[in-house]
Amino acid sequence: SEFLEMQSAVGGAEEVEEQSAVGRIDQHLGPYKVGPGDVLTVTLTGTQPGLLPPVLARVDRNGSIDLPVVGAVAVGDMELEDIEDRIRAAYVPRVYAEAVAHVELTTADTTKVLVVGAVTAPGLVHLRRTERNMLFAIVAAGGVSAEASGHATLRRIRRPNEAVTYDLTDPAQLKDALALDPLDAGDIISVPAAQPNTVFVGGLVVRAAPQIYPPGTKITALQALAAANGVRTDIFPREGTLVRRMPDGA
C-alpha cells in the first residue's frame, strides 16, 4: 500500500507538471497579453458629445494604465478584448451614459535575442513578451534556411554552461522547448546546418571532383558516375572501387 501511494503521488506530480507545460505553451501560442512596457491606444466612441480623444497609455510595472478621469485601470496579463471590457466598465455609467472602448497595441515592449546559424536573416531579433521562446525567435530571424538540420541550441547569457539542444521537427521536443523559461535579453540561439551528403568521385572519369548533395539525398553509384559526366572513353575503364565509411568508422 505504501508503494502504491508513492506511485500515485509521483503520477500526480507528473500530471501537474504536464498541465503546467501545456498552460505555458498556450500562453506562448495564444492571443497576445499585454504587460509592463507596452503602449496602448485607447479610444472611446459613442453618440454623446464630449468623449475623450484617443489616449496613449503605457502599462506600468504594476500592470496598470492611467486614464483621464477614472485613473488607474489594471490591464496586466490581459487580452485586448478583455481590456476593452474593463475600460468600458470604468467609464460607463460612472462618467458616460454609454460608450464603446477600443484598444490597440501601439508599441510592444520587446526582448532582444541573438539568432545565428542556418537561418534566413541571422542577427538580433525583437520578441514581444509572449513570444520569448525558441520557435518565435527562429521565425523572427526569417525561419530556417535550406541547410538547417532542424536542431536548435539555446545558450542563456546568464547561464552559459547550461546549453540545451532540441530537434524542432519533433513535436515532443518542440513542446519541451516551448515550455522553457522565457528568453532573456542577450540569450543566443544557434541553428546548426546539416552535414551535407558528399560523394568523392575520382579516377578515370570525365570530371573528377567532390559531389555535394542536400542532406538526406540518396544516390546510387551509377548516378554518381553520371554526375561526373561518365567514365573516360579514351582509356576504356572496366571496373571501379567503392570505398564506404561504415557507422563504426571502418
PDB file of C-alpha atoms in Angstrom:
ATOM      1  CA  SER A   1       0.000   0.000   0.000  1.00  0.00           C
ATOM      2  CA  GLU A   2       2.892   2.382   0.726  1.00  0.00           C
ATOM      3  CA  PHE A   3       4.376   1.602  -2.690  1.00  0.00           C
ATOM      4  CA  LEU A   4       1.040   2.315  -4.395  1.00  0.00           C
ATOM      5  CA  GLU A   5       0.713   5.602  -2.520  1.00  0.00           C
ATOM      6  CA  MET A   6       4.193   6.622  -3.644  1.00  0.00           C
ATOM      7  CA  GLN A   7       3.384   5.728  -7.250  1.00  0.00           C
ATOM      8  CA  SER A   8       0.139   7.706  -7.037  1.00  0.00           C
ATOM      9  CA  ALA A   9       1.998  10.731  -5.682  1.00  0.00           C
ATOM     10  CA  VAL A  10       4.590  10.555  -8.449  1.00  0.00           C
ATOM     11  CA  GLY A  11       1.888  10.176 -11.093  1.00  0.00           C
ATOM     12  CA  GLY A  12       0.004  13.155  -9.689  1.00  0.00           C
ATOM     13  CA  ALA A  13       3.164  15.285  -9.778  1.00  0.00           C
ATOM     14  CA  GLU A  14       3.813  14.298 -13.387  1.00  0.00           C
ATOM     15  CA  GLU A  15       0.238  15.186 -14.324  1.00  0.00           C
ATOM     16  CA  VAL A  16       0.530  18.606 -12.677  1.00  0.00           C
ATOM     17  CA  GLU A  17       3.838  19.198 -14.474  1.00  0.00           C
ATOM     18  CA  GLU A  18       2.259  18.203 -17.807  1.00  0.00           C
ATOM     19  CA  GLN A  19      -0.681  20.551 -17.245  1.00  0.00           C
ATOM     20  CA  SER A  20       1.737  23.351 -16.343  1.00  0.00           C
ATOM     21  CA  ALA A  21       3.723  22.768 -19.548  1.00  0.00           C
ATOM     22  CA  VAL A  22       0.555  22.783 -21.669  1.00  0.00           C
ATOM     23  CA  GLY A  23      -0.566  26.011 -19.995  1.00  0.00           C
ATOM     24  CA  ARG A  24       2.759  27.691 -20.786  1.00  0.00           C
ATOM     25  CA  ILE A  25       2.558  26.541 -24.401  1.00  0.00           C
ATOM     26  CA  ASP A  26      -0.941  28.012 -24.692  1.00  0.00           C
ATOM     27  CA  GLN A  27       0.396  31.246 -23.207  1.00  0.00           C
ATOM     28  CA  HIS A  28       3.141  31.412 -25.858  1.00  0.00           C
ATOM     29  CA  LEU A  29       0.982  30.462 -28.828  1.00  0.00           C
ATOM     30  CA  GLY A  30      -2.337  32.014 -27.786  1.00  0.00           C
ATOM     31  CA  PRO A  31      -3.597  35.617 -28.143  1.00  0.00           C
ATOM     32  CA  TYR A  32      -1.222  38.378 -27.057  1.00  0.00           C
ATOM     33  CA  LYS A  33      -1.496  39.531 -23.454  1.00  0.00           C
ATOM     34  CA  VAL A  34      -0.167  42.958 -22.579  1.00  0.00           C
ATOM     35  CA  GLY A  35       2.407  43.592 -19.897  1.00  0.00           C
ATOM     36  CA  PRO A  36       4.725  46.235 -18.438  1.00  0.00           C
ATOM     37  CA  GLY A  37       6.301  48.483 -21.055  1.00  0.00           C
ATOM     38  CA  ASP A  38       3.583  48.013 -23.686  1.00  0.00           C
ATOM     39  CA  VAL A  39       1.967  51.166 -25.065  1.00  0.00           C
ATOM     40  CA  LEU A  40      -1.776  51.076 -25.778  1.00  0.00           C
ATOM     41  CA  THR A  41      -4.014  53.428 -27.735  1.00  0.00           C
ATOM     42  CA  VAL A  42      -7.395  53.758 -26.023  1.00  0.00           C
ATOM     43  CA  THR A  43     -10.327  55.218 -27.964  1.00  0.00           C
ATOM     44  CA  LEU A  44     -13.828  55.845 -26.619  1.00  0.00           C
ATOM     45  CA  THR A  45     -16.639  56.151 -29.138  1.00  0.00           C
ATOM     46  CA  GLY A  46     -20.338  56.869 -28.730  1.00  0.00           C
ATOM     47  CA  THR A  47     -23.229  59.115 -29.753  1.00  0.00           C
ATOM     48  CA  GLN A  48     -22.983  61.625 -26.930  1.00  0.00           C
ATOM     49  CA  PRO A  49     -20.697  64.699 -27.216  1.00  0.00           C
ATOM     50  CA  GLY A  50     -17.661  65.313 -25.037  1.00  0.00           C
ATOM     51  CA  LEU A  51     -15.994  61.930 -25.315  1.00  0.00           C
ATOM     52  CA  LEU A  52     -12.247  61.880 -24.743  1.00  0.00           C
ATOM     53  CA  PRO A  53      -9.911  61.899 -27.757  1.00  0.00           C
ATOM     54  CA  PRO A  54      -7.690  58.821 -28.309  1.00  0.00           C
ATOM     55  CA  VAL A  55      -5.249  58.364 -25.431  1.00  0.00           C
ATOM     56  CA  LEU A  56      -1.788  56.766 -25.441  1.00  0.00           C
ATOM     57  CA  ALA A  57      -1.179  54.853 -22.218  1.00  0.00           C
ATOM     58  CA  ARG A  58       1.897  52.885 -21.147  1.00  0.00           C
ATOM     59  CA  VAL A  59       1.474  49.828 -18.945  1.00  0.00           C
ATOM     60  CA  ASP A  60       3.477  50.451 -15.772  1.00  0.00           C
ATOM     61  CA  ARG A  61       5.484  47.908 -13.796  1.00  0.00           C
ATOM     62  CA  ASN A  62       2.381  47.079 -11.754  1.00  0.00           C
ATOM     63  CA  GLY A  63       0.386  46.192 -14.883  1.00  0.00           C
ATOM     64  CA  SER A  64      -1.854  49.294 -14.865  1.00  0.00           C
ATOM     65  CA  ILE A  65      -2.519  52.202 -17.207  1.00  0.00           C
ATOM     66  CA  ASP A  66      -3.523  55.711 -16.134  1.00  0.00           C
ATOM     67  CA  LEU A  67      -6.584  57.103 -17.944  1.00  0.00           C
ATOM     68  CA  PRO A  68      -8.210  60.543 -17.687  1.00  0.00           C
ATOM     69  CA  VAL A  69     -10.974  60.945 -15.099  1.00  0.00           C
ATOM     70  CA  VAL A  70     -11.035  57.283 -13.968  1.00  0.00           C
ATOM     71  CA  GLY A  71      -7.348  56.989 -13.051  1.00  0.00           C
ATOM     72  CA  ALA A  72      -5.528  53.653 -12.856  1.00  0.00           C
ATOM     73  CA  VAL A  73      -7.001  50.627 -14.630  1.00  0.00           C
ATOM     74  CA  ALA A  74      -5.376  47.211 -14.171  1.00  0.00           C
ATOM     75  CA  VAL A  75      -4.716  45.574 -17.560  1.00  0.00           C
ATOM     76  CA  GLY A  76      -1.627  43.417 -16.960  1.00  0.00           C
ATOM     77  CA  ASP A  77      -1.636  39.921 -18.478  1.00  0.00           C
ATOM     78  CA  MET A  78      -4.961  40.556 -20.221  1.00  0.00           C
ATOM     79  CA  GLU A  79      -6.017  40.212 -23.855  1.00  0.00           C
ATOM     80  CA  LEU A  80      -7.086  43.355 -25.736  1.00  0.00           C
ATOM     81  CA  GLU A  81     -10.739  42.340 -25.834  1.00  0.00           C
ATOM     82  CA  ASP A  82     -10.834  41.892 -22.057  1.00  0.00           C
ATOM     83  CA  ILE A  83      -9.083  45.256 -21.598  1.00  0.00           C
ATOM     84  CA  GLU A  84     -11.785  46.937 -23.696  1.00  0.00           C
ATOM     85  CA  ASP A  85     -14.468  45.476 -21.431  1.00  0.00           C
ATOM     86  CA  ARG A  86     -12.627  46.650 -18.309  1.00  0.00           C
ATOM     87  CA  ILE A  87     -12.115  50.196 -19.624  1.00  0.00           C
ATOM     88  CA  ARG A  88     -15.748  50.453 -20.678  1.00  0.00           C
ATOM     89  CA  ALA A  89     -16.804  49.321 -17.192  1.00  0.00           C
ATOM     90  CA  ALA A  90     -14.577  52.062 -15.703  1.00  0.00           C
ATOM     91  CA  TYR A  91     -16.308  54.825 -17.725  1.00  0.00           C
ATOM     92  CA  VAL A  92     -19.886  53.546 -18.013  1.00  0.00           C
ATOM     93  CA  PRO A  93     -22.038  54.637 -16.267  1.00  0.00           C
ATOM     94  CA  ARG A  94     -19.728  56.466 -13.872  1.00  0.00           C
ATOM     95  CA  VAL A  95     -18.544  59.054 -16.435  1.00  0.00           C
ATOM     96  CA  TYR A  96     -20.593  58.457 -19.593  1.00  0.00           C
ATOM     97  CA  ALA A  97     -24.066  57.067 -20.015  1.00  0.00           C
ATOM     98  CA  GLU A  98     -22.918  54.941 -22.924  1.00  0.00           C
ATOM     99  CA  ALA A  99     -19.576  54.413 -24.721  1.00  0.00           C
ATOM    100  CA  VAL A 100     -17.601  51.780 -26.561  1.00  0.00           C
ATOM    101  CA  ALA A 101     -13.900  51.261 -25.816  1.00  0.00           C
ATOM    102  CA  HIS A 102     -11.416  50.253 -28.493  1.00  0.00           C
ATOM    103  CA  VAL A 103      -7.836  49.311 -27.559  1.00  0.00           C
ATOM    104  CA  GLU A 104      -4.897  48.791 -29.905  1.00  0.00           C
ATOM    105  CA  LEU A 105      -1.374  47.662 -29.095  1.00  0.00           C
ATOM    106  CA  THR A 106       0.683  50.577 -30.413  1.00  0.00           C
ATOM    107  CA  THR A 107       4.130  49.539 -29.210  1.00  0.00           C
ATOM    108  CA  ALA A 108       5.064  46.270 -27.572  1.00  0.00           C
ATOM    109  CA  ASP A 109       7.930  46.025 -25.114  1.00  0.00           C
ATOM    110  CA  THR A 110      10.441  43.634 -26.669  1.00  0.00           C
ATOM    111  CA  THR A 111      13.392  41.474 -25.682  1.00  0.00           C
ATOM    112  CA  LYS A 112      16.475  41.279 -27.926  1.00  0.00           C
ATOM    113  CA  VAL A 113      17.738  37.752 -28.636  1.00  0.00           C
ATOM    114  CA  LEU A 114      20.603  36.736 -30.933  1.00  0.00           C
ATOM    115  CA  VAL A 115      19.880  34.033 -33.546  1.00  0.00           C
ATOM    116  CA  VAL A 116      22.829  32.654 -35.529  1.00  0.00           C
ATOM    117  CA  GLY A 117      23.497  29.790 -37.894  1.00  0.00           C
ATOM    118  CA  ALA A 118      21.370  28.316 -40.660  1.00  0.00           C
ATOM    119  CA  VAL A 119      18.556  30.883 -40.642  1.00  0.00           C
ATOM    120  CA  THR A 120      17.491  33.274 -43.383  1.00  0.00           C
ATOM    121  CA  ALA A 121      18.322  36.502 -41.543  1.00  0.00           C
ATOM    122  CA  PRO A 122      20.697  35.867 -38.616  1.00  0.00           C
ATOM    123  CA  GLY A 123      21.174  38.608 -36.056  1.00  0.00           C
ATOM    124  CA  LEU A 124      19.330  40.322 -33.220  1.00  0.00           C
ATOM    125  CA  VAL A 125      15.575  39.770 -33.198  1.00  0.00           C
ATOM    126  CA  HIS A 126      12.947  41.567 -31.123  1.00  0.00           C
ATOM    127  CA  LEU A 127      10.442  39.370 -29.317  1.00  0.00           C
ATOM    128  CA  ARG A 128       7.275  40.512 -27.600  1.00  0.00           C
ATOM    129  CA  ARG A 129       6.695  39.316 -24.066  1.00  0.00           C
ATOM    130  CA  THR A 130       4.560  36.303 -25.055  1.00  0.00           C
ATOM    131  CA  GLU A 131       6.938  35.351 -27.882  1.00  0.00           C
ATOM    132  CA  ARG A 132      10.112  34.839 -25.874  1.00  0.00           C
ATOM    133  CA  ASN A 133      10.801  31.255 -26.962  1.00  0.00           C
ATOM    134  CA  MET A 134      12.977  29.429 -29.494  1.00  0.00           C
ATOM    135  CA  LEU A 135      10.231  28.981 -32.086  1.00  0.00           C
ATOM    136  CA  PHE A 136       9.300  32.671 -32.343  1.00  0.00           C
ATOM    137  CA  ALA A 137      12.974  33.688 -32.256  1.00  0.00           C
ATOM    138  CA  ILE A 138      13.801  31.496 -35.263  1.00  0.00           C
ATOM    139  CA  VAL A 139      10.719  32.684 -37.145  1.00  0.00           C
ATOM    140  CA  ALA A 140      11.693  36.305 -36.403  1.00  0.00           C
ATOM    141  CA  ALA A 141      15.087  35.545 -37.964  1.00  0.00           C
ATOM    142  CA  GLY A 142      13.378  34.617 -41.222  1.00  0.00           C
ATOM    143  CA  GLY A 143      12.974  30.932 -40.460  1.00  0.00           C
ATOM    144  CA  VAL A 144      15.441  28.150 -41.049  1.00  0.00           C
ATOM    145  CA  SER A 145      17.376  28.011 -44.309  1.00  0.00           C
ATOM    146  CA  ALA A 146      17.585  25.061 -46.685  1.00  0.00           C
ATOM    147  CA  GLU A 147      20.830  23.971 -44.998  1.00  0.00           C
ATOM    148  CA  ALA A 148      19.340  23.734 -41.492  1.00  0.00           C
ATOM    149  CA  SER A 149      19.441  20.447 -39.640  1.00  0.00           C
ATOM    150  CA  GLY A 150      16.201  21.049 -37.740  1.00  0.00           C
ATOM    151  CA  HIS A 151      18.031  21.281 -34.397  1.00  0.00           C
ATOM    152  CA  ALA A 152      18.486  24.407 -32.321  1.00  0.00           C
ATOM    153  CA  THR A 153      20.671  25.116 -29.288  1.00  0.00           C
ATOM    154  CA  LEU A 154      19.871  27.689 -26.614  1.00  0.00           C
ATOM    155  CA  ARG A 155      22.627  29.319 -24.556  1.00  0.00           C
ATOM    156  CA  ARG A 156      21.471  31.723 -21.893  1.00  0.00           C
ATOM    157  CA  ILE A 157      23.709  34.718 -21.352  1.00  0.00           C
ATOM    158  CA  ARG A 158      23.302  34.456 -17.586  1.00  0.00           C
ATOM    159  CA  ARG A 159      23.828  30.664 -17.523  1.00  0.00           C
ATOM    160  CA  PRO A 160      26.244  29.976 -20.409  1.00  0.00           C
ATOM    161  CA  ASN A 161      27.105  26.484 -19.157  1.00  0.00           C
ATOM    162  CA  GLU A 162      23.507  25.248 -19.361  1.00  0.00           C
ATOM    163  CA  ALA A 163      23.126  24.898 -23.131  1.00  0.00           C
ATOM    164  CA  VAL A 164      20.153  22.809 -24.304  1.00  0.00           C
ATOM    165  CA  THR A 165      19.509  21.402 -27.780  1.00  0.00           C
ATOM    166  CA  TYR A 166      16.152  20.400 -29.266  1.00  0.00           C
ATOM    167  CA  ASP A 167      15.008  18.850 -32.523  1.00  0.00           C
ATOM    168  CA  LEU A 168      12.282  21.301 -33.532  1.00  0.00           C
ATOM    169  CA  THR A 169      10.933  18.864 -36.131  1.00  0.00           C
ATOM    170  CA  ASP A 170       9.931  16.513 -33.290  1.00  0.00           C
ATOM    171  CA  PRO A 171       6.590  17.663 -31.763  1.00  0.00           C
ATOM    172  CA  ALA A 172       7.533  16.304 -28.327  1.00  0.00           C
ATOM    173  CA  GLN A 173      10.845  18.156 -28.269  1.00  0.00           C
ATOM    174  CA  LEU A 174       9.197  21.297 -29.672  1.00  0.00           C
ATOM    175  CA  LYS A 175       6.723  21.161 -26.783  1.00  0.00           C
ATOM    176  CA  ASP A 176       9.618  20.896 -24.326  1.00  0.00           C
ATOM    177  CA  ALA A 177      11.298  23.888 -25.978  1.00  0.00           C
ATOM    178  CA  LEU A 178       8.139  25.982 -25.690  1.00  0.00           C
ATOM    179  CA  ALA A 179       7.806  25.045 -22.017  1.00  0.00           C
ATOM    180  CA  LEU A 180      11.230  26.509 -21.142  1.00  0.00           C
ATOM    181  CA  ASP A 181      11.521  29.683 -19.096  1.00  0.00           C
ATOM    182  CA  PRO A 182      11.055  32.781 -21.285  1.00  0.00           C
ATOM    183  CA  LEU A 183      14.153  34.007 -23.102  1.00  0.00           C
ATOM    184  CA  ASP A 184      16.093  36.934 -21.636  1.00  0.00           C
ATOM    185  CA  ALA A 185      17.848  39.761 -23.432  1.00  0.00           C
ATOM    186  CA  GLY A 186      21.175  38.563 -24.816  1.00  0.00           C
ATOM    187  CA  ASP A 187      20.316  34.858 -24.989  1.00  0.00           C
ATOM    188  CA  ILE A 188      21.780  33.097 -28.043  1.00  0.00           C
ATOM    189  CA  ILE A 189      20.047  30.557 -30.269  1.00  0.00           C
ATOM    190  CA  SER A 190      22.240  28.584 -32.675  1.00  0.00           C
ATOM    191  CA  VAL A 191      20.710  26.712 -35.598  1.00  0.00           C
ATOM    192  CA  PRO A 192      23.397  24.327 -36.951  1.00  0.00           C
ATOM    193  CA  ALA A 193      23.484  23.354 -40.594  1.00  0.00           C
ATOM    194  CA  ALA A 194      23.004  19.732 -41.512  1.00  0.00           C
ATOM    195  CA  GLN A 195      26.022  17.784 -42.634  1.00  0.00           C
ATOM    196  CA  PRO A 196      25.989  17.724 -46.449  1.00  0.00           C
ATOM    197  CA  ASN A 197      25.919  14.440 -48.293  1.00  0.00           C
ATOM    198  CA  THR A 198      29.281  14.495 -50.051  1.00  0.00           C
ATOM    199  CA  VAL A 199      30.448  11.855 -52.506  1.00  0.00           C
ATOM    200  CA  PHE A 200      34.020  11.918 -53.832  1.00  0.00           C
ATOM    201  CA  VAL A 201      34.366  10.613 -57.373  1.00  0.00           C
ATOM    202  CA  GLY A 202      37.919  10.283 -58.670  1.00  0.00           C
ATOM    203  CA  GLY A 203      39.960   8.312 -61.155  1.00  0.00           C
ATOM    204  CA  LEU A 204      39.125   7.710 -64.809  1.00  0.00           C
ATOM    205  CA  VAL A 205      36.020   9.879 -65.044  1.00  0.00           C
ATOM    206  CA  VAL A 206      35.460  12.985 -67.139  1.00  0.00           C
ATOM    207  CA  ARG A 207      35.011  15.299 -64.121  1.00  0.00           C
ATOM    208  CA  ALA A 208      36.758  14.042 -61.003  1.00  0.00           C
ATOM    209  CA  ALA A 209      35.514  16.173 -58.102  1.00  0.00           C
ATOM    210  CA  PRO A 210      33.521  16.043 -54.871  1.00  0.00           C
ATOM    211  CA  GLN A 211      29.748  15.985 -55.375  1.00  0.00           C
ATOM    212  CA  ILE A 212      27.687  17.731 -52.701  1.00  0.00           C
ATOM    213  CA  TYR A 213      24.010  16.865 -52.335  1.00  0.00           C
ATOM    214  CA  PRO A 214      21.358  18.261 -49.961  1.00  0.00           C
ATOM    215  CA  PRO A 215      21.149  16.477 -46.593  1.00  0.00           C
ATOM    216  CA  GLY A 216      19.201  13.251 -46.810  1.00  0.00           C
ATOM    217  CA  THR A 217      19.647  12.805 -50.551  1.00  0.00           C
ATOM    218  CA  LYS A 218      20.299   9.210 -51.596  1.00  0.00           C
ATOM    219  CA  ILE A 219      22.151   8.415 -54.814  1.00  0.00           C
ATOM    220  CA  THR A 220      23.453   5.231 -56.400  1.00  0.00           C
ATOM    221  CA  ALA A 221      26.968   4.544 -57.672  1.00  0.00           C
ATOM    222  CA  LEU A 222      25.750   4.834 -61.269  1.00  0.00           C
ATOM    223  CA  GLN A 223      24.149   8.204 -60.525  1.00  0.00           C
ATOM    224  CA  ALA A 224      27.422   9.444 -59.016  1.00  0.00           C
ATOM    225  CA  LEU A 225      29.292   8.334 -62.161  1.00  0.00           C
ATOM    226  CA  ALA A 226      26.715  10.077 -64.334  1.00  0.00           C
ATOM    227  CA  ALA A 227      27.124  13.281 -62.307  1.00  0.00           C
ATOM    228  CA  ALA A 228      30.884  13.008 -63.049  1.00  0.00           C
ATOM    229  CA  ASN A 229      29.958  13.122 -66.769  1.00  0.00           C
ATOM    230  CA  GLY A 230      30.665   9.406 -67.078  1.00  0.00           C
ATOM    231  CA  VAL A 231      33.863   7.441 -67.429  1.00  0.00           C
ATOM    232  CA  ARG A 232      36.581   8.403 -69.848  1.00  0.00           C
ATOM    233  CA  THR A 233      36.261   6.912 -73.339  1.00  0.00           C
ATOM    234  CA  ASP A 234      39.921   7.113 -74.350  1.00  0.00           C
ATOM    235  CA  ILE A 235      41.080   4.501 -71.828  1.00  0.00           C
ATOM    236  CA  PHE A 236      38.052   2.183 -71.541  1.00  0.00           C
ATOM    237  CA  PRO A 237      37.974   1.588 -67.763  1.00  0.00           C
ATOM    238  CA  ARG A 238      36.154  -1.638 -66.895  1.00  0.00           C
ATOM    239  CA  GLU A 239      35.860  -1.618 -63.109  1.00  0.00           C
ATOM    240  CA  GLY A 240      35.628   0.742 -60.144  1.00  0.00           C
ATOM    241  CA  THR A 241      36.061   0.668 -56.402  1.00  0.00           C
ATOM    242  CA  LEU A 242      33.504   1.876 -53.889  1.00  0.00           C
ATOM    243  CA  VAL A 243      35.023   2.990 -50.576  1.00  0.00           C
ATOM    244  CA  ARG A 244      32.314   3.381 -47.953  1.00  0.00           C
ATOM    245  CA  ARG A 245      32.747   4.556 -44.382  1.00  0.00           C
ATOM    246  CA  MET A 246      30.782   2.315 -42.049  1.00  0.00           C
ATOM    247  CA  PRO A 247      28.946   3.508 -38.921  1.00  0.00           C
ATOM    248  CA  ASP A 248      31.696   2.056 -36.708  1.00  0.00           C
ATOM    249  CA  GLY A 249      34.319   4.120 -38.555  1.00  0.00           C
ATOM    250  CA  ALA A 250      35.769   1.232 -40.591  1.00  0.00           C
TER     251      ALA A 250
END
